[in-house]
Amino acid sequence: MAKNSSRAVGRHFLHIPGPTPLPDRVLRAMDTPIIDHRGPEFAKLAKKCLEGIKTIFKTSNPVIIYTATGTGAWEGALTNTLSPGDKVLMVETGQFATLWKKMAERIGLKPEFIATDWRHGADPKAIGAKLREDKNKEIKAVCILHNETSTGALTPVADIRKAIDAANHPALFMVDTISSLASTDYQHDEWGVDVSIGGAQKGLMLPPGMSFNAVSDKALAASKTAKMPKSFFAWDDMLDMNKVGFFPYTPATQMLHGLVVGIQMLHEEGLENVFARHHRLAEATRRAVKAWGLENLNKNVAQYSPTVTAVMLPEGHDADKFRALALETFNISYGSSFGQYAGKYFRIGHLGDINDTMLMGALSATEMALALAGVPHKKGGAQTAIDYLVSAHSATAKQAAE
Ligand code: PLP
């Protein structure tokens, strides 16, 4: 915004990797009078949500809906299935994996943390090797992030399942799908995940403050003997009350109104189309980054994230200053950087209710900001993204015509 102005003109370009921009339809759905959370109208709403969310996780088992952010659902997953002192295997893919590991330590679990350089997702081979070494089956759970939001690395969940099975290990399999759910394919049942952890504020296009545990029969069985202390996050009370469309406490009613519409919108577009759109926008972003001559933090091409791209700035250029300049001048927000790479990269979020035109606004703003900040780069990244998007759409149109 202009130096002598207190008003940023036009829509803000929210390109952090969640919370994502709210569709007007979701906002409107939430803008409704509060209803009695023990009344019949609420029960209908809750049942719609509890059934609908299963179609997003692709599960026929129950999904717990927490009135809490994703961090709460992490805690729910661990405390409902494990006992104090249990060993869990985690992978240091980045900041969020590190936070989950810290939580595990704080609540009395014993995480073993497989190190990475924060430039790769989790490696099925490394997990398989650790499980084979665990002759006494002391590892009670393998916990990974499908998408590490802090670095933009997507881990192949089905391959990790295969590695667990190949090691013939009984550990539970827990997957954080907070920044991948409803943006790229996720199959809780098919991939043999025991607890999937989701959040509302990314692909589901809702505000922050709601999160999920999708659970397998094995996880439910484990919850009967798990001894970690829990109260708010306990599954048993929740599942009992959910059967009749209620919650053990006052749930976030307005969020549930939003959830119904978020799910409806995803199905109207078609999940496959939602995934294709995210992959197209991600590819366009990566091509722009490459054309600028900048480096993707994620070094593993096979694990590029469909929802967020972390862009390294050349030595001597501060990514936080770059983000501040872009915000002030072009009204765009990017995600920040973490850990050993703090200040060295920024993240472009390309998930949720965004289309090609919105992405091109963001990439054009990025190219302008790079020039304004004096970051050495080649011109033409935005044009490269345009060319890719046009070719992707013409290929789709050709296929449809055949
Ligand atoms: N896990 C992942 C992959 C995330 O991206 C986030 C937040 O962005 C979290 C966990 C924590 O979720 P919340 O901030 O909603 O508590």
Coordinates of C-alpha atoms and ligand atoms in Angstrom, one line a residue:
M1 CA 0.0 0.0 0.0
A2 CA 1.1 3.6 -0.6
K3 CA 3.3 5.0 2.2
N4 CA 0.8 7.8 3.0
S5 CA -2.2 5.5 3.0
S6 CA -3.8 3.3 5.6
R7 CA -5.9 1.3 3.2
A8 CA -4.8 -1.7 1.1
V9 CA -6.8 -1.6 -2.1
G10 CA -8.5 -4.6 -3.6
R11 CA -8.5 -8.2 -2.4
H12 CA -5.6 -9.5 -0.4
F13 CA -3.7 -12.3 -2.1
L14 CA -3.5 -14.9 0.7
H15 CA -0.8 -17.3 -0.6
I16 CA 0.3 -18.8 2.7
P17 CA -0.2 -22.6 2.7
G18 CA -3.2 -22.3 4.9
P19 CA -5.4 -20.9 6.2
T20 CA -6.6 -20.5 2.6
P21 CA -9.0 -18.0 1.2
L22 CA -12.6 -18.7 2.2
P23 CA -15.1 -19.1 -0.6
D24 CA -18.0 -16.7 -0.3
R25 CA -20.4 -19.6 -0.2
V26 CA -18.7 -20.9 2.9
L27 CA -18.7 -17.5 4.5
R28 CA -22.4 -17.1 3.7
A29 CA -23.2 -20.6 5.1
M30 CA -21.6 -19.6 8.4
D31 CA -23.4 -16.3 8.5
T32 CA -26.5 -17.8 10.1
P33 CA -28.2 -17.7 13.5
I34 CA -26.8 -19.9 16.2
I35 CA -28.9 -23.1 16.8
D36 CA -29.4 -25.2 19.9
H37 CA -26.5 -27.7 19.8
R38 CA -28.7 -30.3 21.6
G39 CA -31.7 -29.8 19.3
P40 CA -33.0 -31.8 16.3
E41 CA -31.7 -29.2 13.7
F42 CA -28.2 -29.6 15.1
A43 CA -28.3 -33.4 15.0
K44 CA -29.2 -33.2 11.3
L45 CA -26.3 -30.8 10.7
A46 CA -23.8 -32.9 12.6
K47 CA -24.8 -36.2 10.9
K48 CA -24.4 -34.5 7.5
C49 CA -20.9 -33.4 8.5
L50 CA -19.9 -36.8 10.1
E51 CA -21.0 -38.7 7.0
G52 CA -19.7 -36.1 4.5
I53 CA -16.2 -35.9 6.0
K54 CA -15.8 -39.7 5.5
T55 CA -16.0 -39.1 1.7
I56 CA -13.1 -36.7 1.9
F57 CA -10.9 -39.1 3.9
K58 CA -12.2 -42.0 1.8
T59 CA -13.1 -44.1 4.8
S60 CA -16.2 -46.0 5.9
N61 CA -15.1 -45.8 9.5
P62 CA -15.9 -42.9 11.9
V63 CA -14.1 -39.6 11.6
I64 CA -13.8 -37.6 14.9
I65 CA -14.4 -33.9 14.5
Y66 CA -12.6 -31.8 17.0
T67 CA -13.3 -28.2 18.0
A68 CA -9.5 -27.6 18.0
T69 CA -6.8 -26.7 15.5
G70 CA -4.7 -29.4 13.8
T71 CA -2.4 -29.5 16.8
G72 CA -5.3 -30.8 18.9
A73 CA -5.9 -33.6 16.4
W74 CA -2.2 -34.6 16.6
E75 CA -2.7 -34.9 20.4
G76 CA -5.9 -36.9 19.9
A77 CA -4.2 -39.3 17.6
L78 CA -1.4 -40.0 20.1
T79 CA -3.3 -40.0 23.3
N80 CA -6.1 -42.3 22.2
T81 CA -3.9 -45.0 20.9
L82 CA -0.7 -45.1 23.0
S83 CA 0.5 -45.5 26.6
P84 CA 3.1 -43.6 28.5
G85 CA 6.7 -44.5 27.5
D86 CA 5.6 -46.0 24.2
K87 CA 8.2 -45.7 21.4
V88 CA 7.0 -43.9 18.2
L89 CA 8.9 -43.6 14.9
M90 CA 8.8 -40.2 13.3
V91 CA 10.7 -38.5 10.5
E92 CA 12.2 -35.0 10.6
T93 CA 10.8 -33.8 7.3
G94 CA 10.6 -30.2 8.6
Q95 CA 9.1 -27.8 11.1
F96 CA 5.7 -29.5 11.5
A97 CA 7.2 -33.0 12.0
T98 CA 9.5 -31.4 14.6
L99 CA 6.5 -29.9 16.4
W100 CA 4.7 -33.2 16.4
K101 CA 7.8 -35.0 17.8
K102 CA 8.1 -32.3 20.5
M103 CA 4.5 -32.9 21.5
A104 CA 5.1 -36.7 21.7
E105 CA 8.0 -36.0 24.0
R106 CA 6.0 -33.6 26.2
I107 CA 3.2 -36.0 26.7
G108 CA 5.5 -38.9 27.8
L109 CA 6.1 -40.9 24.6
K110 CA 9.6 -41.8 23.3
P111 CA 10.0 -40.7 19.7
E112 CA 12.8 -41.9 17.6
F113 CA 13.3 -39.2 15.0
I114 CA 14.8 -40.2 11.6
A115 CA 16.8 -37.2 10.5
T116 CA 16.6 -35.6 7.0
D117 CA 18.0 -32.4 5.6
W118 CA 14.5 -30.8 5.4
R119 CA 14.8 -31.1 1.6
H120 CA 13.1 -34.5 1.3
G121 CA 9.9 -36.2 2.4
A122 CA 9.9 -39.4 4.5
D123 CA 11.8 -42.3 2.9
P124 CA 9.9 -45.7 3.0
K125 CA 13.3 -47.6 2.9
A126 CA 14.6 -45.8 6.0
I127 CA 11.3 -46.5 7.9
G128 CA 11.4 -50.2 6.8
A129 CA 15.0 -50.5 8.0
K130 CA 14.2 -49.1 11.4
L131 CA 11.2 -51.4 11.8
R132 CA 13.3 -54.4 10.8
E133 CA 15.8 -53.5 13.5
D134 CA 13.1 -53.4 16.1
K135 CA 13.1 -57.1 16.9
N136 CA 11.1 -56.7 20.1
K137 CA 8.4 -54.7 18.4
E138 CA 8.9 -51.8 20.8
I139 CA 7.8 -49.2 18.2
K140 CA 4.1 -48.8 18.7
A141 CA 3.4 -46.2 16.0
V142 CA 4.9 -44.8 12.8
C143 CA 3.9 -41.2 12.4
I144 CA 4.5 -39.2 9.3
L145 CA 3.3 -36.1 7.5
H146 CA 1.7 -36.7 4.1
N147 CA 2.7 -33.1 3.1
E148 CA 5.3 -31.3 5.1
T149 CA 3.9 -27.7 4.9
S150 CA 7.1 -26.1 6.0
T151 CA 9.2 -27.3 3.1
G152 CA 6.8 -28.5 0.4
A153 CA 7.6 -32.3 0.4
L154 CA 4.9 -34.9 -0.2
T155 CA 5.6 -38.4 1.2
P156 CA 4.2 -41.4 -0.6
V157 CA 1.8 -42.8 2.1
A158 CA 1.0 -46.1 0.3
D159 CA 4.7 -46.8 0.0
I160 CA 5.2 -46.3 3.7
R161 CA 2.4 -48.7 4.4
K162 CA 4.1 -51.3 2.2
A163 CA 7.4 -50.8 4.0
I164 CA 5.6 -51.4 7.4
D165 CA 4.0 -54.5 6.0
A166 CA 7.2 -55.8 4.4
A167 CA 8.9 -55.5 7.8
N168 CA 6.0 -57.5 9.2
H169 CA 5.7 -54.9 12.0
P170 CA 2.5 -54.4 14.0
A171 CA 3.0 -50.6 14.7
L172 CA 0.0 -48.3 14.1
F173 CA 0.4 -46.0 11.1
M174 CA -0.5 -42.4 11.7
V175 CA -0.6 -39.8 8.9
D176 CA -0.9 -36.0 9.2
T177 CA -2.8 -35.0 6.1
I178 CA -3.5 -31.5 7.2
S179 CA -2.0 -29.7 4.2
S180 CA -2.8 -32.4 1.6
L181 CA -6.4 -33.5 2.4
A182 CA -8.9 -32.3 -0.3
S183 CA -6.0 -31.1 -2.4
T184 CA -4.4 -34.3 -3.6
D185 CA -5.5 -37.9 -3.4
Y186 CA -5.8 -39.3 0.1
Q187 CA -7.2 -42.8 0.9
H188 CA -7.4 -43.6 4.6
D189 CA -8.9 -47.1 4.1
E190 CA -7.2 -48.1 0.9
W191 CA -3.7 -47.1 2.2
G192 CA -4.2 -48.8 5.5
V193 CA -3.8 -45.8 7.7
D194 CA -4.8 -46.2 11.3
V195 CA -5.2 -42.6 12.3
S196 CA -5.4 -39.8 9.7
I197 CA -5.1 -36.2 11.1
G198 CA -6.8 -33.5 9.1
G199 CA -7.4 -29.8 9.5
A200 CA -10.2 -27.5 8.3
Q201 CA -8.2 -24.5 7.2
K202 CA -6.5 -25.8 4.0
G203 CA -8.1 -27.9 1.3
L204 CA -11.5 -27.9 3.1
M205 CA -11.6 -24.1 2.6
L206 CA -12.8 -23.3 6.2
P207 CA -11.4 -21.0 8.9
P208 CA -8.9 -22.5 11.3
G209 CA -10.3 -24.1 14.5
M210 CA -11.6 -27.5 13.4
S211 CA -9.6 -30.7 13.0
F212 CA -10.2 -34.5 12.4
N213 CA -9.1 -38.0 13.3
A214 CA -10.1 -40.6 10.8
V215 CA -9.7 -44.0 12.6
S216 CA -9.2 -47.6 11.6
D217 CA -10.6 -50.6 13.4
K218 CA -7.1 -51.3 14.6
A219 CA -6.8 -47.8 16.1
L220 CA -10.2 -48.2 17.8
A221 CA -9.1 -51.5 19.3
A222 CA -5.9 -49.8 20.5
S223 CA -7.9 -47.0 22.1
K224 CA -9.6 -49.6 24.4
T225 CA -6.3 -50.3 26.2
A226 CA -4.3 -47.0 25.6
K227 CA -3.3 -45.5 28.9
M228 CA -2.2 -41.9 27.9
P229 CA -4.2 -39.4 29.9
K230 CA -6.9 -37.7 27.8
S231 CA -10.2 -36.0 28.4
F232 CA -11.2 -33.3 25.8
F233 CA -9.6 -35.4 23.0
A234 CA -11.0 -38.8 24.2
W235 CA -12.6 -40.7 21.3
D236 CA -15.0 -42.9 23.3
D237 CA -17.3 -40.1 24.6
M238 CA -17.2 -38.4 21.2
L239 CA -18.1 -41.6 19.3
D240 CA -21.0 -42.3 21.7
M241 CA -22.5 -38.9 21.4
N242 CA -21.9 -38.7 17.6
K243 CA -24.1 -41.7 17.1
V244 CA -27.1 -39.5 17.9
G245 CA -25.7 -36.4 16.2
F246 CA -24.3 -34.7 19.3
F247 CA -21.0 -33.8 20.8
P248 CA -19.8 -34.2 24.4
Y249 CA -19.4 -30.4 24.6
T250 CA -20.5 -27.3 22.7
P251 CA -19.1 -27.7 19.2
A252 CA -18.3 -24.9 16.8
T253 CA -21.7 -24.8 15.2
Q254 CA -20.9 -22.2 12.6
M255 CA -17.8 -24.2 11.5
L256 CA -20.1 -27.2 10.9
H257 CA -22.4 -25.1 8.7
G258 CA -19.3 -24.2 6.7
L259 CA -18.1 -27.8 6.6
V260 CA -21.3 -28.9 4.9
V261 CA -20.8 -26.4 2.2
G262 CA -17.0 -27.0 1.9
I263 CA -17.6 -30.7 1.3
Q264 CA -20.5 -30.0 -1.1
M265 CA -18.3 -27.7 -3.1
L266 CA -15.5 -30.3 -3.4
H267 CA -18.0 -32.9 -4.7
E268 CA -19.6 -30.4 -7.1
E269 CA -16.1 -29.8 -8.6
G270 CA -15.4 -33.5 -8.3
L271 CA -12.5 -34.7 -6.2
E272 CA -10.5 -35.8 -9.2
N273 CA -10.8 -32.3 -10.7
V274 CA -9.9 -30.8 -7.4
F275 CA -6.7 -32.8 -7.3
A276 CA -5.9 -32.1 -11.0
R277 CA -6.4 -28.4 -10.4
H278 CA -3.9 -28.5 -7.5
H279 CA -1.4 -30.4 -9.4
R280 CA -1.7 -28.0 -12.4
L281 CA -1.3 -24.9 -10.2
A282 CA 1.7 -26.5 -8.4
E283 CA 3.4 -27.4 -11.7
A284 CA 2.9 -23.9 -13.0
T285 CA 4.4 -22.4 -9.9
R286 CA 7.4 -24.7 -10.0
R287 CA 8.0 -23.8 -13.7
A288 CA 7.9 -20.1 -12.8
V289 CA 10.4 -20.7 -10.0
K290 CA 12.7 -22.6 -12.4
A291 CA 12.4 -19.9 -15.1
W292 CA 13.3 -17.2 -12.5
G293 CA 16.5 -19.3 -12.0
L294 CA 15.6 -19.8 -8.3
E295 CA 15.9 -23.1 -6.4
N296 CA 13.1 -25.2 -4.9
L297 CA 13.9 -26.1 -1.2
N298 CA 12.6 -29.6 -1.9
K299 CA 15.3 -31.5 -3.8
N300 CA 13.2 -34.6 -4.5
V301 CA 11.3 -34.1 -7.8
A302 CA 9.2 -37.2 -7.0
Q303 CA 8.0 -35.7 -3.8
Y304 CA 7.1 -32.1 -4.9
S305 CA 4.2 -30.8 -3.0
P306 CA 0.9 -30.2 -4.8
T307 CA -0.1 -27.5 -2.3
V308 CA 3.0 -25.4 -1.4
T309 CA 6.3 -24.5 -3.1
A310 CA 9.3 -23.3 -1.0
V311 CA 11.5 -20.9 -3.0
M312 CA 15.1 -20.4 -1.9
L313 CA 16.5 -16.9 -2.3
P314 CA 20.1 -16.4 -3.4
E315 CA 22.7 -16.0 -0.7
G316 CA 22.6 -12.5 0.9
H317 CA 18.9 -12.0 0.2
D318 CA 16.6 -12.0 3.3
A319 CA 13.4 -13.9 2.6
D320 CA 11.6 -12.2 5.5
K321 CA 12.4 -8.8 4.1
F322 CA 11.3 -9.9 0.7
R323 CA 7.9 -11.1 2.1
A324 CA 7.4 -7.8 4.0
L325 CA 8.1 -5.8 0.8
A326 CA 5.7 -7.9 -1.3
L327 CA 3.0 -7.5 1.3
E328 CA 3.4 -3.8 1.6
T329 CA 3.7 -3.2 -2.1
F330 CA 1.6 -5.9 -3.8
N331 CA -0.8 -7.0 -1.0
I332 CA 0.3 -10.6 -1.1
S333 CA 1.2 -12.9 1.8
Y334 CA 3.6 -15.8 1.5
G335 CA 4.5 -18.5 4.0
S336 CA 7.6 -18.0 6.2
S337 CA 10.7 -20.1 6.6
F338 CA 11.9 -22.3 9.5
G339 CA 14.7 -24.0 11.2
Q340 CA 18.2 -24.0 9.7
Y341 CA 16.7 -22.3 6.6
A342 CA 15.0 -19.5 8.5
G343 CA 15.2 -16.3 6.4
K344 CA 16.4 -18.2 3.4
Y345 CA 13.2 -19.1 1.6
F346 CA 9.6 -18.1 1.3
R347 CA 6.6 -20.4 0.5
I348 CA 4.0 -19.9 -2.1
G349 CA 0.8 -21.6 -1.1
H350 CA -1.3 -22.8 -4.0
L351 CA -4.2 -24.7 -2.3
G352 CA -7.8 -24.3 -1.5
D353 CA -10.3 -22.3 -3.4
I354 CA -7.9 -20.8 -5.9
N355 CA -8.0 -20.9 -9.7
D356 CA -5.5 -20.3 -12.5
T357 CA -6.3 -16.6 -12.7
M358 CA -5.7 -16.1 -9.0
L359 CA -2.4 -18.1 -9.2
M360 CA -1.2 -15.9 -12.1
G361 CA -2.0 -12.8 -10.0
A362 CA 0.2 -14.3 -7.3
L363 CA 3.1 -15.3 -9.6
S364 CA 3.0 -11.9 -11.4
A365 CA 3.2 -10.2 -8.0
T366 CA 6.1 -12.5 -7.1
E367 CA 8.0 -11.6 -10.2
M368 CA 7.3 -7.9 -9.6
A369 CA 8.5 -8.2 -6.0
L370 CA 11.6 -10.1 -7.0
A371 CA 12.5 -7.2 -9.3
L372 CA 11.6 -4.5 -6.7
A373 CA 13.6 -6.3 -4.0
G374 CA 16.6 -6.5 -6.3
V375 CA 16.7 -10.3 -6.1
P376 CA 18.8 -11.6 -9.0
H377 CA 16.5 -13.6 -11.2
K378 CA 15.6 -14.1 -14.9
K379 CA 12.5 -12.5 -16.2
G380 CA 9.7 -14.6 -17.6
G381 CA 8.7 -16.9 -14.8
A382 CA 5.1 -15.7 -14.9
Q383 CA 5.0 -16.0 -18.7
T384 CA 6.4 -19.6 -18.4
A385 CA 3.5 -20.4 -16.0
I386 CA 1.0 -18.9 -18.4
D387 CA 2.4 -21.0 -21.3
Y388 CA 2.2 -24.1 -19.1
L389 CA -1.4 -23.4 -18.0
V390 CA -2.5 -22.8 -21.6
S391 CA -0.9 -26.0 -22.7
A392 CA -2.4 -28.0 -19.8
H393 CA -5.9 -26.6 -20.6
S394 CA -5.6 -27.2 -24.3
A395 CA -4.5 -30.8 -23.7
T396 CA -7.5 -31.3 -21.4
A397 CA -9.8 -29.8 -24.1
K398 CA -8.3 -32.1 -26.7
Q399 CA -8.9 -35.2 -24.6
A400 CA -12.5 -34.2 -23.9
A401 CA -13.1 -33.8 -27.7
E402 CA -11.7 -37.2 -28.5
Ligands
PLP1 N1 0.6 -30.3 10.6 C1 0.7 -29.6 9.4 C2 1.2 -30.4 8.2 C3 0.4 -28.3 9.3 O1 0.6 -27.6 8.1 C4 0.0 -27.6 10.4 C5 -0.3 -26.2 10.4 O2 -0.2 -25.5 9.4 C6 -0.2 -28.3 11.6 C7 0.1 -29.6 11.6 C8 -0.6 -27.6 12.9 O3 -2.0 -27.3 12.7 P1 -2.7 -26.0 13.5 O4 -1.8 -24.9 13.2 O5 -4.0 -26.0 12.8 O6 -2.7 -26.4 14.9

